[in-house]
Amino acid sequence: MARNMDWSLAEELTKKTQEEIEKIEKVHILVVGKTGVGKSTLINKIFRERLAETGIGQPITKHLHKIEKEGVPMVLYDTRGLELDAETQNQVTSEIDQTLEGMAKMQKHMHVAYYCINASSSRIEDMEIRLIEYLANKMPVILVLTQSIGDQALKFEQYLVNQNLSVQAIIRLMAQDYKITDEFTIPAFGLKELVERTIGLLPHQVHTAFNNAQQIDIERKGRAARRWARRYTVTTFGVGFTPIPFSDATVLVPMQIGMMAHITAIFGISMDRATALGILGAIGGTGSATYLGRLIVS
């Protein structure tokens, strides 16, 4: 009997988690940069589910691919194979205009753009400056300097600062550890700063979506989860005073399933029945779902 109840609760938790994710307004991010600057590495490191590899990369124009995955409340638009010349730049800007117009008809917006440049090249072309300025008139732009190794990257950053580009931030980063020798490796850096600056630029209504999708700042997810847990605590406070023994179980169990589903959606855990059983098992199954509710009320 208990086993059947566990499966029932697992199915309910899976269903509720999916419902919570479907309620989240998706965040839309444009990722721009030449081939080989490390866009795919950046996407896979900063966002969960390895979107650049496992997401659906649907071509929507010649130069733009839409990347999304079920259960991740985010849509990425990647400029594939971008090598700038005058003709290509005109095509890209025209395609972005068309994409933005199509999104506007559906009351959607491009929330932020990451323009990626390989810092080790220490150069930015006039075509790129014009494209950055064009994008900045459409959406907030963060200039991301990938593979930022050593003083050369610092000097390049200062050079770009002096250009007074219309960007919201310039961030140097290494998306993954860089091995110099067997004994020395430069650790990855800059990803958390990129997450923080992005959150600061996004409209409040898509903060939840971005927090769900990002996998760098786990403490940020934890703070959001604790805020929701406190809300459930307030909601369930009166239930603990029910005078009839165990009558509160019918109220507390659904509440606990709702709380776990909401927190699971915040953390961005891909949910199936096996995962749901693991979560329920961690608190002892169906009986302790009620007990956990009583504990929170206490």
Coordinates of C-alpha atoms in Angstrom, one line a residue:
M1 CA 0.0 0.0 0.0
A2 CA 2.8 2.4 0.9
R3 CA 4.6 1.7 -2.3
N4 CA 1.4 2.5 -4.3
M5 CA 1.1 5.8 -2.4
D6 CA 4.8 6.6 -3.2
W7 CA 4.2 6.1 -6.9
S8 CA 1.0 8.2 -6.7
L9 CA 2.9 11.0 -4.9
A10 CA 5.8 10.8 -7.4
E11 CA 3.4 11.2 -10.3
E12 CA 1.7 14.1 -8.5
L13 CA 5.1 15.7 -7.8
T14 CA 6.2 15.3 -11.5
K15 CA 2.9 16.7 -12.7
K16 CA 3.0 19.7 -10.3
T17 CA 6.6 20.5 -11.2
Q18 CA 5.8 20.5 -14.9
E19 CA 2.9 22.8 -14.2
E20 CA 5.1 25.2 -12.2
I21 CA 7.6 25.3 -15.0
E22 CA 4.9 26.0 -17.6
K23 CA 3.8 29.0 -15.6
I24 CA 7.2 30.6 -15.8
E25 CA 7.6 33.3 -18.5
K26 CA 10.5 32.3 -20.7
V27 CA 13.6 34.5 -21.0
H28 CA 15.0 35.2 -24.5
I29 CA 18.7 35.7 -25.0
L30 CA 20.6 36.4 -28.2
V31 CA 24.2 35.1 -28.5
V32 CA 26.3 36.7 -31.1
G33 CA 29.9 36.2 -32.2
K34 CA 32.2 34.8 -34.9
T35 CA 32.8 31.1 -35.3
G36 CA 35.3 29.8 -32.8
V37 CA 34.9 32.4 -30.1
G38 CA 33.5 29.8 -27.6
K39 CA 29.8 30.5 -27.8
S40 CA 28.8 26.8 -27.4
T41 CA 31.2 26.4 -24.4
L42 CA 29.8 29.5 -22.8
I43 CA 26.2 28.3 -23.3
N44 CA 26.9 24.8 -22.0
K45 CA 28.8 26.1 -18.9
I46 CA 26.4 28.8 -17.8
F47 CA 23.1 27.0 -18.5
R48 CA 21.9 23.6 -17.5
E49 CA 21.0 20.7 -19.7
R50 CA 24.0 21.4 -22.1
L51 CA 21.7 23.4 -24.3
A52 CA 24.2 24.0 -27.1
E53 CA 24.5 20.2 -27.6
T54 CA 21.1 18.7 -26.5
G55 CA 18.7 21.6 -27.2
I56 CA 16.7 21.8 -30.4
G57 CA 18.7 24.1 -32.8
Q58 CA 16.0 25.1 -35.2
P59 CA 17.1 27.4 -38.0
I60 CA 14.7 30.4 -38.1
T61 CA 16.7 32.4 -40.7
K62 CA 20.0 31.8 -42.6
H63 CA 22.1 33.0 -39.7
L64 CA 20.0 32.5 -36.6
H65 CA 19.2 29.3 -34.8
K66 CA 16.7 29.0 -32.0
I67 CA 17.9 26.7 -29.2
E68 CA 15.4 25.5 -26.6
K69 CA 14.6 22.4 -24.6
E70 CA 11.5 21.1 -22.9
G71 CA 11.6 21.9 -19.2
V72 CA 14.0 24.8 -19.5
P73 CA 12.2 28.2 -19.6
M74 CA 14.7 29.8 -21.9
V75 CA 15.1 30.4 -25.6
L76 CA 18.5 31.1 -27.0
Y77 CA 19.1 32.6 -30.4
D78 CA 22.6 31.7 -31.7
T79 CA 24.3 33.4 -34.7
R80 CA 25.8 30.3 -36.3
G81 CA 28.7 30.6 -38.7
L82 CA 28.9 34.4 -38.4
E83 CA 31.9 35.8 -40.4
L84 CA 31.3 39.5 -40.8
D85 CA 31.6 41.3 -44.1
A86 CA 29.3 44.1 -45.3
E87 CA 26.9 41.7 -47.0
T88 CA 26.7 39.3 -44.1
Q89 CA 26.2 42.1 -41.6
N90 CA 23.3 43.5 -43.6
Q91 CA 21.8 40.0 -43.7
V92 CA 22.2 39.5 -40.0
T93 CA 20.7 42.8 -39.0
S94 CA 17.8 42.2 -41.3
E95 CA 17.2 38.7 -39.9
I96 CA 17.4 40.0 -36.3
D97 CA 14.9 42.7 -37.2
Q98 CA 12.5 40.1 -38.7
T99 CA 12.9 37.9 -35.6
L100 CA 12.2 40.8 -33.2
E101 CA 9.1 41.8 -35.3
G102 CA 7.8 38.3 -35.2
M103 CA 8.4 38.1 -31.4
A104 CA 6.6 41.4 -30.9
K105 CA 3.5 40.1 -32.6
M106 CA 3.4 37.3 -30.0
Q107 CA 4.1 39.9 -27.2
K108 CA 7.6 38.5 -26.6
H109 CA 10.9 40.4 -26.3
M110 CA 14.6 39.7 -26.7
H111 CA 15.7 40.4 -23.1
V112 CA 19.5 40.6 -23.5
A113 CA 22.3 40.0 -26.0
Y114 CA 25.7 38.4 -25.3
Y115 CA 28.2 39.6 -27.9
C116 CA 31.2 37.3 -27.6
I117 CA 34.8 38.2 -28.7
N118 CA 37.9 36.0 -28.2
A119 CA 40.1 38.1 -25.9
S120 CA 43.2 36.4 -27.1
S121 CA 42.7 38.0 -30.6
S122 CA 43.0 41.5 -29.0
R123 CA 41.0 43.0 -31.9
I124 CA 37.6 44.2 -32.7
E125 CA 36.6 45.0 -36.3
D126 CA 34.7 48.0 -37.4
M127 CA 32.0 45.8 -38.7
E128 CA 31.6 44.3 -35.2
I129 CA 31.4 47.8 -33.6
R130 CA 28.6 48.7 -36.0
L131 CA 26.8 45.4 -35.2
I132 CA 27.2 46.0 -31.4
E133 CA 25.8 49.5 -31.8
Y134 CA 22.9 48.2 -33.8
L135 CA 22.1 45.6 -31.2
A136 CA 22.4 48.2 -28.4
N137 CA 19.5 50.1 -30.0
K138 CA 17.3 47.0 -29.8
M139 CA 18.2 45.4 -26.4
P140 CA 20.7 45.5 -23.5
V141 CA 24.1 44.2 -24.7
I142 CA 26.8 42.5 -22.6
L143 CA 30.2 42.3 -24.2
V144 CA 31.7 38.9 -23.2
L145 CA 35.5 38.5 -23.7
T146 CA 36.0 34.7 -23.9
Q147 CA 39.4 32.9 -23.3
S148 CA 40.6 35.9 -21.3
I149 CA 44.1 34.9 -20.3
G150 CA 46.7 37.2 -18.8
D151 CA 47.6 40.8 -19.2
Q152 CA 46.8 40.8 -22.8
A153 CA 43.1 40.3 -22.0
L154 CA 43.2 43.1 -19.4
K155 CA 44.7 45.5 -21.9
F156 CA 42.1 44.5 -24.5
E157 CA 39.3 45.2 -22.0
Q158 CA 40.7 48.6 -21.2
Y159 CA 40.9 49.3 -24.9
L160 CA 37.3 48.4 -25.4
V161 CA 36.3 50.6 -22.4
N162 CA 38.0 53.5 -24.0
Q163 CA 35.9 52.9 -27.2
N164 CA 32.8 54.0 -25.2
L165 CA 30.7 51.3 -26.8
S166 CA 27.0 51.2 -26.1
V167 CA 27.1 48.1 -23.9
Q168 CA 25.9 47.5 -20.4
A169 CA 29.0 45.6 -19.2
I170 CA 32.3 44.2 -20.4
I171 CA 33.1 40.9 -18.8
R172 CA 36.3 38.9 -19.1
L173 CA 35.9 35.2 -18.5
M174 CA 37.2 31.7 -18.9
A175 CA 34.2 29.4 -19.3
Q176 CA 36.2 26.3 -18.4
D177 CA 39.5 25.5 -16.7
Y178 CA 42.5 26.1 -19.0
K179 CA 45.4 23.7 -18.6
I180 CA 48.8 25.3 -19.1
T181 CA 51.0 22.4 -17.9
D182 CA 50.4 19.2 -16.0
E183 CA 51.1 21.1 -12.8
F184 CA 49.4 24.4 -13.6
T185 CA 45.8 25.1 -14.7
I186 CA 44.0 28.5 -14.8
P187 CA 40.6 27.9 -13.2
A188 CA 37.4 29.1 -14.9
F189 CA 36.2 32.6 -13.8
G190 CA 33.8 35.3 -14.8
L191 CA 30.6 33.2 -15.2
K192 CA 29.1 34.2 -11.9
E193 CA 29.7 37.9 -12.7
L194 CA 27.9 37.3 -16.0
V195 CA 25.0 35.8 -14.2
E196 CA 24.8 38.7 -11.8
R197 CA 25.0 41.4 -14.5
T198 CA 22.4 39.6 -16.6
I199 CA 19.9 39.4 -13.7
G200 CA 20.5 43.1 -13.1
L201 CA 19.4 43.8 -16.7
L202 CA 16.5 41.4 -17.0
P203 CA 12.9 42.5 -16.4
H204 CA 11.7 41.2 -13.0
Q205 CA 9.1 38.9 -14.6
V206 CA 11.8 36.7 -16.2
H207 CA 14.1 36.5 -13.2
T208 CA 12.6 33.1 -12.2
A209 CA 13.2 31.7 -15.7
F210 CA 16.8 32.8 -15.9
N211 CA 17.5 31.5 -12.3
N212 CA 16.0 28.2 -13.3
A213 CA 18.1 27.9 -16.4
Q214 CA 21.5 29.1 -15.0
Q215 CA 23.6 26.6 -13.1
I216 CA 26.4 28.8 -11.9
D217 CA 25.0 30.6 -8.9
I218 CA 23.4 27.9 -6.8
E219 CA 23.2 30.2 -3.7
R220 CA 20.9 32.4 -5.8
K221 CA 18.6 29.5 -6.4
G222 CA 18.8 28.6 -2.7
R223 CA 17.7 32.1 -1.6
A224 CA 14.7 32.0 -4.0
A225 CA 13.8 28.5 -2.7
R226 CA 14.0 29.7 1.0
R227 CA 11.7 32.6 0.2
W228 CA 9.1 30.3 -1.2
A229 CA 9.5 27.9 1.7
R230 CA 8.8 30.7 4.1
R231 CA 5.6 31.5 2.1
Y232 CA 4.4 28.0 2.5
T233 CA 5.2 28.1 6.1
V234 CA 3.0 31.0 6.6
T235 CA 0.2 29.4 4.5
T236 CA 0.3 26.1 6.5
F237 CA 0.7 27.7 9.9
G238 CA -3.0 27.5 10.8
V239 CA -3.2 23.9 9.7
G240 CA -1.1 22.7 12.6
F241 CA -3.8 23.8 15.0
T242 CA -6.4 21.4 13.6
P243 CA -7.9 19.7 16.7
I244 CA -8.8 16.4 15.0
P245 CA -5.8 14.0 14.9
F246 CA -4.4 13.4 11.4
S247 CA -7.2 15.4 9.7
D248 CA -4.5 17.9 8.6
A249 CA -2.8 15.3 6.5
T250 CA -5.3 15.8 3.6
V251 CA -4.3 19.5 3.6
L252 CA -0.6 19.3 4.4
V253 CA 0.3 16.6 1.9
P254 CA -0.9 18.5 -1.2
M255 CA 0.7 21.6 0.3
Q256 CA 4.0 19.8 0.7
I257 CA 3.8 18.4 -2.9
G258 CA 3.1 22.0 -4.1
M259 CA 6.1 23.3 -2.1
M260 CA 8.5 20.6 -3.3
A261 CA 7.3 21.2 -6.9
H262 CA 7.9 24.9 -6.7
I263 CA 11.3 24.5 -5.2
T264 CA 12.2 21.8 -7.7
A265 CA 11.2 24.2 -10.5
I266 CA 13.3 27.0 -9.0
F267 CA 16.4 24.7 -9.0
G268 CA 15.7 23.5 -12.5
I269 CA 15.8 19.8 -11.8
S270 CA 14.7 17.7 -14.7
M271 CA 11.8 15.7 -13.2
D272 CA 10.7 12.2 -13.9
R273 CA 9.0 9.6 -11.6
A274 CA 12.4 8.1 -10.6
T275 CA 13.7 11.6 -9.5
A276 CA 10.4 12.3 -7.8
L277 CA 10.7 9.1 -5.8
G278 CA 14.2 10.0 -4.8
I279 CA 13.0 13.4 -3.5
L280 CA 10.2 11.8 -1.6
G281 CA 12.4 9.0 -0.3
A282 CA 14.8 11.7 1.0
I283 CA 12.2 12.8 3.4
G284 CA 10.9 9.3 4.2
G285 CA 8.0 8.9 1.8
T286 CA 4.3 9.6 2.3
G287 CA 4.2 9.5 6.0
S288 CA 6.9 12.1 6.5
A289 CA 5.4 14.4 3.9
T290 CA 2.8 15.0 6.5
Y291 CA 5.4 15.0 9.2
L292 CA 7.5 17.6 7.2
G293 CA 4.4 19.8 7.1
R294 CA 4.0 19.6 10.9
L295 CA 7.7 20.3 11.3
I296 CA 7.5 23.4 9.2
V297 CA 4.5 24.6 11.1
S298 CA 6.4 24.1 14.3

